Short mmCIF file of C-alpha atoms in Angstrom, two decimals:
data_model
loop_
_atom_site.label_atom_id
_atom_site.label_comp_id
_atom_site.label_asym_id
_atom_site.label_seq_id
_atom_site.Cartn_x
_atom_site.Cartn_y
_atom_site.Cartn_z
CA UNK A 44 0.00 0.00 0.00
CA UNK A 45 2.82 2.36 0.89
CA UNK A 46 4.42 1.66 -2.50
CA UNK A 47 1.14 2.53 -4.26
CA UNK A 48 0.86 5.80 -2.34
CA UNK A 49 4.46 6.65 -3.19
CA UNK A 50 3.87 5.85 -6.86
CA UNK A 51 0.69 7.96 -6.91
CA UNK A 52 2.46 10.93 -5.34
CA UNK A 53 5.33 10.59 -7.81
CA UNK A 54 2.91 10.57 -10.74
CA UNK A 55 1.05 13.56 -9.30
CA UNK A 56 4.27 15.56 -8.96
CA UNK A 57 5.20 14.60 -12.50
CA UNK A 58 1.82 15.68 -13.89
CA UNK A 59 1.94 18.96 -11.98
CA UNK A 60 5.42 19.61 -13.32
CA UNK A 61 4.31 18.96 -16.88
CA UNK A 62 1.24 21.15 -16.44
CA UNK A 63 3.38 23.93 -14.97
CA UNK A 64 5.71 23.74 -17.96
CA UNK A 65 2.75 23.97 -20.31
CA UNK A 66 1.30 26.88 -18.35
CA UNK A 67 4.45 28.89 -18.88
CA UNK A 68 5.28 27.85 -22.43
CA UNK A 69 5.29 31.59 -23.13
CA UNK A 70 6.93 33.04 -19.99
CA UNK A 71 4.80 36.16 -19.56
CA UNK A 72 4.65 37.54 -16.04
CA UNK A 73 1.68 36.80 -13.78
CA UNK A 74 1.16 39.61 -11.27
CA UNK A 75 -1.14 39.78 -8.24
CA UNK A 76 -4.23 41.96 -8.33
CA UNK A 77 -3.87 45.21 -6.41
CA UNK A 78 -5.84 48.10 -4.98
CA UNK A 79 -4.68 51.61 -5.87
CA UNK A 80 -6.17 52.94 -2.63
CA UNK A 81 -3.08 51.95 -0.67
CA UNK A 82 -0.85 53.96 -3.02
CA UNK A 83 -3.27 56.89 -3.09
CA UNK A 84 -3.28 56.91 0.70
CA UNK A 85 0.49 57.39 0.73
CA UNK A 86 0.29 60.19 -1.84
CA UNK A 87 -2.36 61.96 0.25
CA UNK A 88 -0.23 61.51 3.36
CA UNK A 89 2.74 63.15 1.63
CA UNK A 90 0.61 66.14 0.70
CA UNK A 91 -0.34 66.63 4.35
CA UNK A 92 3.21 67.74 5.08
CA UNK A 93 3.82 71.51 4.66
CA UNK A 94 7.11 70.82 2.83
CA UNK A 95 5.15 69.28 -0.04
CA UNK A 96 3.42 72.65 -0.56
CA UNK A 97 6.53 74.80 -0.32
CA UNK A 98 6.85 77.70 -2.75
CA UNK A 99 10.35 76.40 -3.47
CA UNK A 100 10.63 73.51 -5.92
CA UNK A 101 13.94 72.30 -4.48
CA UNK A 102 12.34 72.00 -1.03
CA UNK A 103 9.57 69.91 -2.53
CA UNK A 104 11.94 67.61 -4.40
CA UNK A 105 14.19 67.20 -1.36
CA UNK A 106 11.23 66.26 0.85
CA UNK A 107 9.38 64.08 -1.65
CA UNK A 108 12.49 62.15 -2.67
CA UNK A 109 13.55 61.61 0.97
CA UNK A 110 10.12 60.20 1.84
CA UNK A 111 10.93 57.05 -0.13
CA UNK A 112 14.43 56.42 1.24
CA UNK A 113 14.70 52.74 2.15
CA UNK A 114 11.94 51.61 -0.22
CA UNK A 115 12.81 48.47 -2.17
CA UNK A 116 14.12 48.33 -5.72
CA UNK A 117 12.12 46.48 -8.38
CA UNK A 118 12.73 46.68 -12.12
CA UNK A 119 9.72 47.64 -14.27
CA UNK A 120 7.30 48.00 -11.32
CA UNK A 121 4.69 50.07 -13.14
CA UNK A 122 2.50 49.69 -16.19
CA UNK A 123 -0.67 51.09 -17.69
CA UNK A 124 -3.09 49.83 -15.04
CA UNK A 125 -5.54 46.91 -14.69
CA UNK A 126 -7.28 47.56 -18.03
CA UNK A 127 -4.04 47.62 -20.04
CA UNK A 128 -3.47 45.18 -22.88
CA UNK A 129 0.22 44.41 -22.37
CA UNK A 130 1.25 45.60 -18.90
CA UNK A 131 -1.39 45.62 -16.16
CA UNK A 132 1.00 46.77 -13.45
CA UNK A 133 -0.22 49.87 -11.58
CA UNK A 134 0.31 53.24 -13.24
CA UNK A 135 2.19 54.29 -10.11
CA UNK A 136 3.07 52.84 -6.75
CA UNK A 137 4.77 53.92 -3.56
CA UNK A 138 6.30 50.72 -2.21
CA UNK A 139 8.91 49.79 -4.86
CA UNK A 140 10.78 51.66 -7.59
CA UNK A 141 13.31 51.40 -10.36
CA UNK A 142 15.42 54.44 -11.23
CA UNK A 143 13.03 55.92 -13.80
CA UNK A 144 9.80 55.32 -11.88
CA UNK A 145 11.42 56.86 -8.81
CA UNK A 146 12.32 60.04 -10.69
CA UNK A 147 8.88 60.19 -12.32
CA UNK A 148 7.06 59.74 -9.01
CA UNK A 149 9.10 62.34 -7.14
CA UNK A 150 8.79 64.89 -9.94
CA UNK A 151 5.05 64.31 -10.27
CA UNK A 152 4.68 64.88 -6.53
CA UNK A 153 6.81 68.02 -6.59
CA UNK A 154 5.00 69.55 -9.56
CA UNK A 155 1.55 68.93 -8.08
CA UNK A 156 -0.49 69.92 -5.03
CA UNK A 157 -2.88 67.01 -4.60
CA UNK A 158 -3.63 63.46 -5.76
CA UNK A 159 -5.61 64.50 -8.84
CA UNK A 160 -2.84 66.82 -10.04
CA UNK A 161 -0.24 64.16 -9.26
CA UNK A 162 -1.99 61.62 -11.48
CA UNK A 163 -2.20 64.08 -14.37
CA UNK A 164 1.42 65.21 -14.01
CA UNK A 165 2.71 61.65 -13.78
CA UNK A 166 1.04 60.83 -17.10
CA UNK A 167 2.63 63.88 -18.71
CA UNK A 168 6.08 62.94 -17.39
CA UNK A 169 5.82 59.25 -18.27
CA UNK A 170 3.93 59.23 -21.58
CA UNK A 171 3.97 61.08 -24.89
CA UNK A 172 1.21 63.70 -24.74
CA UNK A 173 0.06 62.12 -21.45
CA UNK A 174 -1.59 59.30 -23.42
CA UNK A 175 -1.33 56.11 -21.37
CA UNK A 176 -0.33 53.19 -23.59
CA UNK A 177 2.68 50.89 -23.70
CA UNK A 178 3.50 52.35 -27.13
CA UNK A 179 3.54 55.94 -25.84
CA UNK A 180 5.42 55.24 -22.60
CA UNK A 181 8.81 56.92 -22.26
CA UNK A 182 10.80 53.69 -22.27
CA UNK A 183 14.08 55.42 -23.16
CA UNK A 184 15.71 58.19 -21.12
CA UNK A 185 17.35 59.71 -24.20
CA UNK A 186 15.06 59.47 -27.18
CA UNK A 187 11.87 59.73 -25.10
CA UNK A 188 11.96 61.14 -21.58
CA UNK A 189 14.55 63.90 -21.92
CA UNK A 190 13.16 65.32 -25.13
CA UNK A 191 9.51 65.27 -24.06
CA UNK A 192 10.02 66.72 -20.60
CA UNK A 193 12.41 69.38 -21.86
CA UNK A 194 9.82 70.45 -24.40
CA UNK A 195 7.13 70.63 -21.72
CA UNK A 196 9.40 72.70 -19.49
CA UNK A 197 9.83 70.26 -16.62
CA UNK A 198 13.62 70.09 -17.07
CA UNK A 199 16.41 71.96 -18.83
CA UNK A 200 19.75 70.47 -19.80
CA UNK A 201 22.46 72.55 -18.11
CA UNK A 202 25.38 70.18 -18.72
CA UNK A 203 27.10 72.61 -21.10
CA UNK A 204 26.86 75.44 -18.55
CA UNK A 205 29.23 73.84 -16.04
CA UNK A 206 32.82 75.13 -16.20
CA UNK A 207 36.16 74.06 -14.76
CA UNK A 208 38.33 76.30 -12.59
CA UNK A 209 39.86 77.61 -15.83
CA UNK A 210 36.37 78.56 -17.12
CA UNK A 211 36.49 75.79 -19.72
CA UNK A 212 33.58 73.50 -20.55
CA UNK A 213 34.65 69.85 -20.22
CA UNK A 214 31.58 68.67 -22.14
CA UNK A 215 31.71 65.84 -24.65
CA UNK A 216 28.90 64.37 -26.73
CA UNK A 217 27.68 60.79 -26.81
CA UNK A 218 26.20 59.96 -30.21
CA UNK A 219 24.11 56.88 -30.80
CA UNK A 220 21.03 55.53 -32.55
CA UNK A 221 18.15 54.29 -30.41
CA UNK A 222 16.79 51.46 -32.55
CA UNK A 223 13.22 51.42 -31.26
CA UNK A 224 11.88 49.05 -33.97
CA UNK A 225 14.51 46.43 -33.16
CA UNK A 226 13.90 46.90 -29.43
CA UNK A 227 10.25 45.98 -29.96
CA UNK A 228 11.13 43.06 -32.22
CA UNK A 229 13.38 41.62 -29.49
CA UNK A 230 10.93 42.32 -26.67
CA UNK A 231 11.10 39.73 -23.91
CA UNK A 232 7.81 37.98 -23.05
CA UNK A 233 8.46 38.91 -19.40
CA UNK A 234 7.51 42.49 -20.28
CA UNK A 235 3.89 41.32 -20.59
CA UNK A 236 2.25 41.57 -17.15
CA UNK A 237 -1.22 40.06 -16.64
CA UNK A 238 -3.29 38.74 -13.73
CA UNK A 239 -3.63 35.17 -15.01
CA UNK A 240 -2.11 33.01 -17.71
CA UNK A 241 -4.45 33.23 -20.73
CA UNK A 242 -3.29 30.01 -22.36
CA UNK A 243 -0.49 29.40 -24.80
CA UNK A 244 -2.34 30.58 -27.89
CA UNK A 245 -3.39 33.93 -26.46
CA UNK A 246 -0.03 34.42 -24.75
CA UNK A 247 1.69 33.97 -28.12
CA UNK A 248 -0.76 36.41 -29.69
CA UNK A 249 -0.01 38.96 -26.97
CA UNK A 250 3.73 38.65 -27.52
CA UNK A 251 3.30 38.87 -31.29
CA UNK A 252 1.11 41.96 -30.95
CA UNK A 253 3.65 43.61 -28.65
CA UNK A 254 6.53 42.92 -31.01
CA UNK A 255 4.44 44.15 -33.95
CA UNK A 256 4.49 47.60 -32.33
CA UNK A 257 7.88 47.86 -34.05
CA UNK A 258 6.07 49.11 -37.15
CA UNK A 259 4.73 52.11 -35.17
CA UNK A 260 8.12 53.56 -34.16
CA UNK A 261 11.32 54.72 -35.81
CA UNK A 262 15.01 54.69 -34.96
CA UNK A 263 16.20 57.96 -33.41
CA UNK A 264 19.62 59.61 -33.62
CA UNK A 265 20.68 60.96 -30.24
CA UNK A 266 23.48 63.30 -29.19
CA UNK A 267 23.79 63.58 -25.41
CA UNK A 268 26.07 66.16 -23.76
CA UNK A 269 27.97 64.80 -20.79
CA UNK A 270 30.83 65.64 -18.47
CA UNK A 271 33.38 62.81 -18.15
CA UNK A 272 33.86 61.37 -14.68
CA UNK A 273 37.53 62.34 -14.84
CA UNK A 274 36.62 66.04 -15.08
CA UNK A 275 35.21 65.85 -11.54
CA UNK A 276 38.51 64.51 -10.19
CA UNK A 277 42.05 65.76 -9.73
CA UNK A 278 45.00 64.06 -11.39
CA UNK A 279 45.38 61.99 -8.21
CA UNK A 280 41.76 60.82 -8.38
CA UNK A 281 40.44 63.03 -5.57
CA UNK A 282 37.23 65.06 -5.94
CA UNK A 283 37.67 68.50 -7.51
CA UNK A 284 34.80 70.46 -5.98
CA UNK A 285 34.72 73.09 -8.74
CA UNK A 286 32.14 71.22 -10.83
CA UNK A 287 30.32 69.63 -7.90
CA UNK A 288 29.50 73.08 -6.50
CA UNK A 289 27.73 74.02 -9.74
CA UNK A 290 25.24 71.15 -9.63
CA UNK A 291 21.90 72.46 -8.31
CA UNK A 292 20.04 70.55 -5.63
CA UNK A 293 16.98 68.86 -7.10
CA UNK A 294 18.57 68.38 -10.53
CA UNK A 295 18.12 65.12 -12.38
CA UNK A 296 21.49 63.45 -12.91
CA UNK A 297 21.88 60.84 -15.64
CA UNK A 298 24.76 58.40 -15.92
CA UNK A 299 25.95 58.43 -19.52
CA UNK A 300 27.55 55.40 -21.14
CA UNK A 301 28.37 56.62 -24.65
CA UNK A 302 26.92 54.45 -27.40
CA UNK A 303 26.38 51.57 -24.95
CA UNK A 304 25.98 48.48 -27.11
CA UNK A 305 23.11 46.34 -25.81
CA UNK A 306 22.06 45.12 -29.25
CA UNK A 307 22.64 41.50 -28.31
CA UNK A 308 20.29 41.78 -25.34
CA UNK A 309 17.62 44.38 -26.18
CA UNK A 310 18.22 45.17 -29.83
CA UNK A 311 19.67 48.67 -29.53
CA UNK A 312 22.42 50.94 -28.26
CA UNK A 313 21.73 53.34 -25.39
CA UNK A 314 23.38 56.46 -24.00
CA UNK A 315 22.03 56.48 -20.43
CA UNK A 316 22.26 53.61 -17.96
CA UNK A 317 20.88 55.19 -14.78
CA UNK A 318 19.35 58.34 -13.30
CA UNK A 319 18.58 59.92 -9.94
CA UNK A 320 18.63 63.26 -8.12
CA UNK A 321 21.40 65.54 -6.91
CA UNK A 322 20.37 66.47 -3.37
CA UNK A 323 22.22 68.82 -1.03
CA UNK A 324 21.99 67.70 2.59
CA UNK A 325 23.74 68.49 5.85
CA UNK A 326 26.16 65.70 4.91
CA UNK A 327 26.97 67.31 1.56
CA UNK A 328 25.91 66.68 -2.04
CA UNK A 329 24.21 63.30 -2.42
CA UNK A 330 23.14 61.18 -5.35
CA UNK A 331 19.67 60.00 -4.36
CA UNK A 332 18.65 56.98 -6.39
CA UNK A 333 16.65 53.81 -6.61
CA UNK A 334 19.68 51.55 -6.66
CA UNK A 335 19.75 48.10 -8.21
CA UNK A 336 23.03 47.36 -6.39
CA UNK A 337 21.75 48.46 -2.97
CA UNK A 338 18.27 47.03 -3.69
CA UNK A 339 16.58 50.15 -2.32
CA UNK A 340 16.31 53.93 -2.52
CA UNK A 341 19.49 55.36 -1.02
CA UNK A 342 21.66 58.44 -0.61
CA UNK A 343 25.25 58.07 -1.79
CA UNK A 344 27.85 60.85 -1.42
CA UNK A 345 28.04 62.24 -4.94
CA UNK A 346 31.83 62.61 -5.04
CA UNK A 347 32.38 59.04 -3.84
CA UNK A 348 29.89 57.80 -6.41
CA UNK A 349 31.75 59.58 -9.22
CA UNK A 350 35.06 58.15 -7.99
CA UNK A 351 33.71 54.59 -7.99
CA UNK A 352 32.19 54.95 -11.46
CA UNK A 353 35.43 56.40 -12.81
CA UNK A 354 37.34 53.39 -11.51
CA UNK A 355 34.90 51.02 -13.21
CA UNK A 356 34.70 52.83 -16.55
CA UNK A 357 36.46 56.17 -17.12
CA UNK A 358 34.60 56.65 -20.43
CA UNK A 359 31.36 57.27 -18.55
CA UNK A 360 30.05 60.68 -17.55
CA UNK A 361 27.05 62.60 -16.27
CA UNK A 362 24.31 64.65 -17.89
CA UNK A 363 22.56 67.22 -15.69
CA UNK A 364 18.97 68.38 -16.12
CA UNK A 365 17.81 71.18 -13.88
CA UNK A 366 14.19 71.21 -12.74
CA UNK A 367 11.96 74.23 -13.40
CA UNK A 368 9.69 76.25 -11.16
CA UNK A 369 6.07 76.01 -12.35
CA UNK A 370 2.94 78.01 -11.70
CA UNK A 371 1.58 75.31 -9.36
CA UNK A 372 3.49 76.99 -6.55
#
């Protein structure tokens, strides 16, 4: 009898394993259902603090960005909401971030005065013309986000304005082509986020439809101004504070990797690998970021961060986008 029970359990495990393999023949991501009320509650709580209504944008950004210190890192945590076709992740959330969603959330908070304004501003920051679709999402920092939000007046590129002690601009330019069509054609099935597995046939149709979006976009030539990491350091590798002092608190700082070749993995080159905020605190100038390495939102001394990046890859640099005061204040 014991042998029969053992055999039955073995067969059951085998069948479950086979069924599980079938269920994920197309490895799209199954996400839990959620209630936006818990995120909205946090947003409303933030707006109860007087700092979130300051007449000074930098004060707002400093406060709003600090509120999320310690929150966990998660890549691609947001989508187009429960009614979306490809990515049903929440439009925004307050518990986890990647670098871009962190910047979008903080800026939307800072440029708004209440939940309704926040939702509208977030759409403008994250999507072309504020139209919420996977196709119109600002997937690329250069080629999407920078251009759109500069045009709308949220940010201004001030990289070329920084000068060395000799009043010389150390700026270089990173030129690349963002191959959006190829990026779509190579789209991983994991980018599809749904509440339940729809079956192999429909999952394949979803992936095919997502990749077919390649016909709706074009490759874009990008030229990104950046200051090399070495320009921030002395010949002995120590921080030269001349440039650091010119970085405004609340500015968006982007880590530039010139013509970064990711074609093998995502079908295109990129120019920017990471972004966060420059924040001046009592401990000095910090780089406030949703960090994949640290697995959370953290403050890192900006000078030390530049030193470490320079040691890893001296060809990298930073692009600096200053934030703009708006009439919401």
